[in-house]
Structures are given as C-alpha cells and as structure tokens.
C-alpha cells in the first residue's frame, strides 16, 4: 500500500512462479560490465560541447514485450480461473526463468533492425555508425549520450 488508511494506493505486478529444475546458463541474460557506463560517463565529462548529457530510458514491463520461446503454462488468477484450465504464455512473464534472455533477444533484434551493431567486448553495448550513437543496455534500462540538437 503506497497510500495511507484513508486513501489506499495498491500497486502490484502479475508474476508467474516457475520452479528451478536445474542449472541452465542459456536462460540468463548478459549485463554490461560497470566499465561500459563509466567509459560513457567519462567521455561525456570530457566533452567541451555544451548541452551534452546522458539520456536514460526505462522500459516499463519490459518482459511482456518479448515473445515466449518455449511452452510455459501458468495457473490463471482467481478472477479468471475455470476448473481444469490453465494459460499458455505467448509473451514472457516476470518470474519465468527465460524472461530476461527473451527480453535480451527482443531488444537486440530491434536495435539491429535500426542499424545498431552489438559490441564485441559486451553484447550489452551497441553502436549505430550512421547516426554515431552509442548505447548501453542494462536489463530494461537504456543509456545513451544525448547531444544538443543544432537548429
């Protein structure tokens, strides 16, 4: 409850509960080393151009944008429950073991379709040579230098 007793404000997230049935490294997504962001911040701090900064974009409910890549069945919430039925996910869902790697595949495909090239040192870094734009992705957060637009 993010509110108080007079004005309750409940926030919740729909989450699946998948049990860990063994070690599967392919189910995890990469995260960038801290040096990637530190290098980007260092370059921004070293620039003499006014109006240059760091843009951060957070994708709300990111995992729901990624397609499910394997059959995952979930118990339906009480308000949708029908005896003998369950739901098969078409999209990834928080709580499933491969949600992060599905999201990684989704944003990588989207960035590559827009002309970005994944980095060789870290697959969480991207560069678009046509736009001269660098990007670091950490989970559902995207960091990129922002330059002042010229009129």
CSV table of C-alpha atoms in Angstrom, one decimal, residues 23-91:
chain,number,residue,atom,x,y,z
A,23,UNK,CA,21.2,-25.1,-14.0
A,24,UNK,CA,20.6,-23.8,-17.5
A,25,UNK,CA,23.0,-20.9,-18.3
A,26,UNK,CA,21.2,-20.3,-21.6
A,27,UNK,CA,18.2,-18.9,-19.6
A,28,UNK,CA,20.1,-15.9,-18.3
A,29,UNK,CA,20.7,-12.5,-19.9
A,30,UNK,CA,24.0,-10.6,-20.1
A,31,UNK,CA,24.6,-7.5,-18.1
A,32,UNK,CA,27.2,-4.9,-19.1
A,33,UNK,CA,30.4,-4.5,-17.0
A,34,UNK,CA,30.4,-1.3,-14.9
A,35,UNK,CA,33.2,-0.1,-17.1
A,36,UNK,CA,30.8,0.4,-20.0
A,37,UNK,CA,28.8,3.0,-18.2
A,38,UNK,CA,31.9,4.5,-16.6
A,39,UNK,CA,33.5,5.0,-20.0
A,40,UNK,CA,30.4,6.6,-21.4
A,41,UNK,CA,30.3,9.0,-18.4
A,42,UNK,CA,34.0,9.8,-18.7
A,43,UNK,CA,33.6,10.7,-22.4
A,44,UNK,CA,30.6,12.9,-21.6
A,45,UNK,CA,32.5,14.6,-18.8
A,46,UNK,CA,35.5,15.2,-21.2
A,47,UNK,CA,33.5,16.8,-24.0
A,48,UNK,CA,33.6,20.5,-24.4
A,49,UNK,CA,30.2,20.7,-26.2
A,50,UNK,CA,27.5,22.4,-24.2
A,51,UNK,CA,24.2,20.7,-23.8
A,52,UNK,CA,25.7,17.2,-23.9
A,53,UNK,CA,24.3,14.8,-21.3
A,54,UNK,CA,23.2,11.3,-20.6
A,55,UNK,CA,19.8,10.0,-21.6
A,56,UNK,CA,18.3,7.2,-19.7
A,57,UNK,CA,15.2,5.4,-20.9
A,58,UNK,CA,13.4,2.7,-18.8
A,59,UNK,CA,11.1,0.3,-20.5
A,60,UNK,CA,8.0,-0.4,-18.3
A,61,UNK,CA,7.0,-4.0,-18.0
A,62,UNK,CA,9.8,-4.9,-20.5
A,63,UNK,CA,9.5,-8.7,-20.3
A,64,UNK,CA,5.9,-8.6,-21.6
A,65,UNK,CA,7.3,-7.2,-24.9
A,66,UNK,CA,9.3,-10.4,-25.5
A,67,UNK,CA,7.8,-13.4,-27.2
A,68,UNK,CA,7.9,-16.7,-25.2
A,69,UNK,CA,10.3,-19.1,-26.8
A,70,UNK,CA,9.2,-22.3,-25.1
A,71,UNK,CA,5.9,-23.6,-23.8
A,72,UNK,CA,5.2,-22.2,-20.4
A,73,UNK,CA,1.9,-22.9,-18.7
A,74,UNK,CA,0.6,-20.8,-15.8
A,75,UNK,CA,-2.3,-21.1,-13.3
A,76,UNK,CA,-4.8,-18.4,-14.0
A,77,UNK,CA,-5.6,-15.8,-11.4
A,78,UNK,CA,-8.6,-16.4,-9.3
A,79,UNK,CA,-10.8,-13.9,-11.2
A,80,UNK,CA,-10.1,-15.8,-14.5
A,81,UNK,CA,-9.9,-19.3,-13.1
A,82,UNK,CA,-12.0,-22.0,-14.7
A,83,UNK,CA,-11.8,-25.6,-13.4
A,84,UNK,CA,-9.3,-27.7,-15.4
A,85,UNK,CA,-7.9,-24.8,-17.4
A,86,UNK,CA,-4.5,-23.1,-17.4
A,87,UNK,CA,-2.9,-20.4,-19.5
A,88,UNK,CA,-0.1,-20.8,-22.1
A,89,UNK,CA,2.1,-17.8,-22.3
A,90,UNK,CA,2.6,-16.1,-25.7
A,91,UNK,CA,4.8,-13.4,-24.1
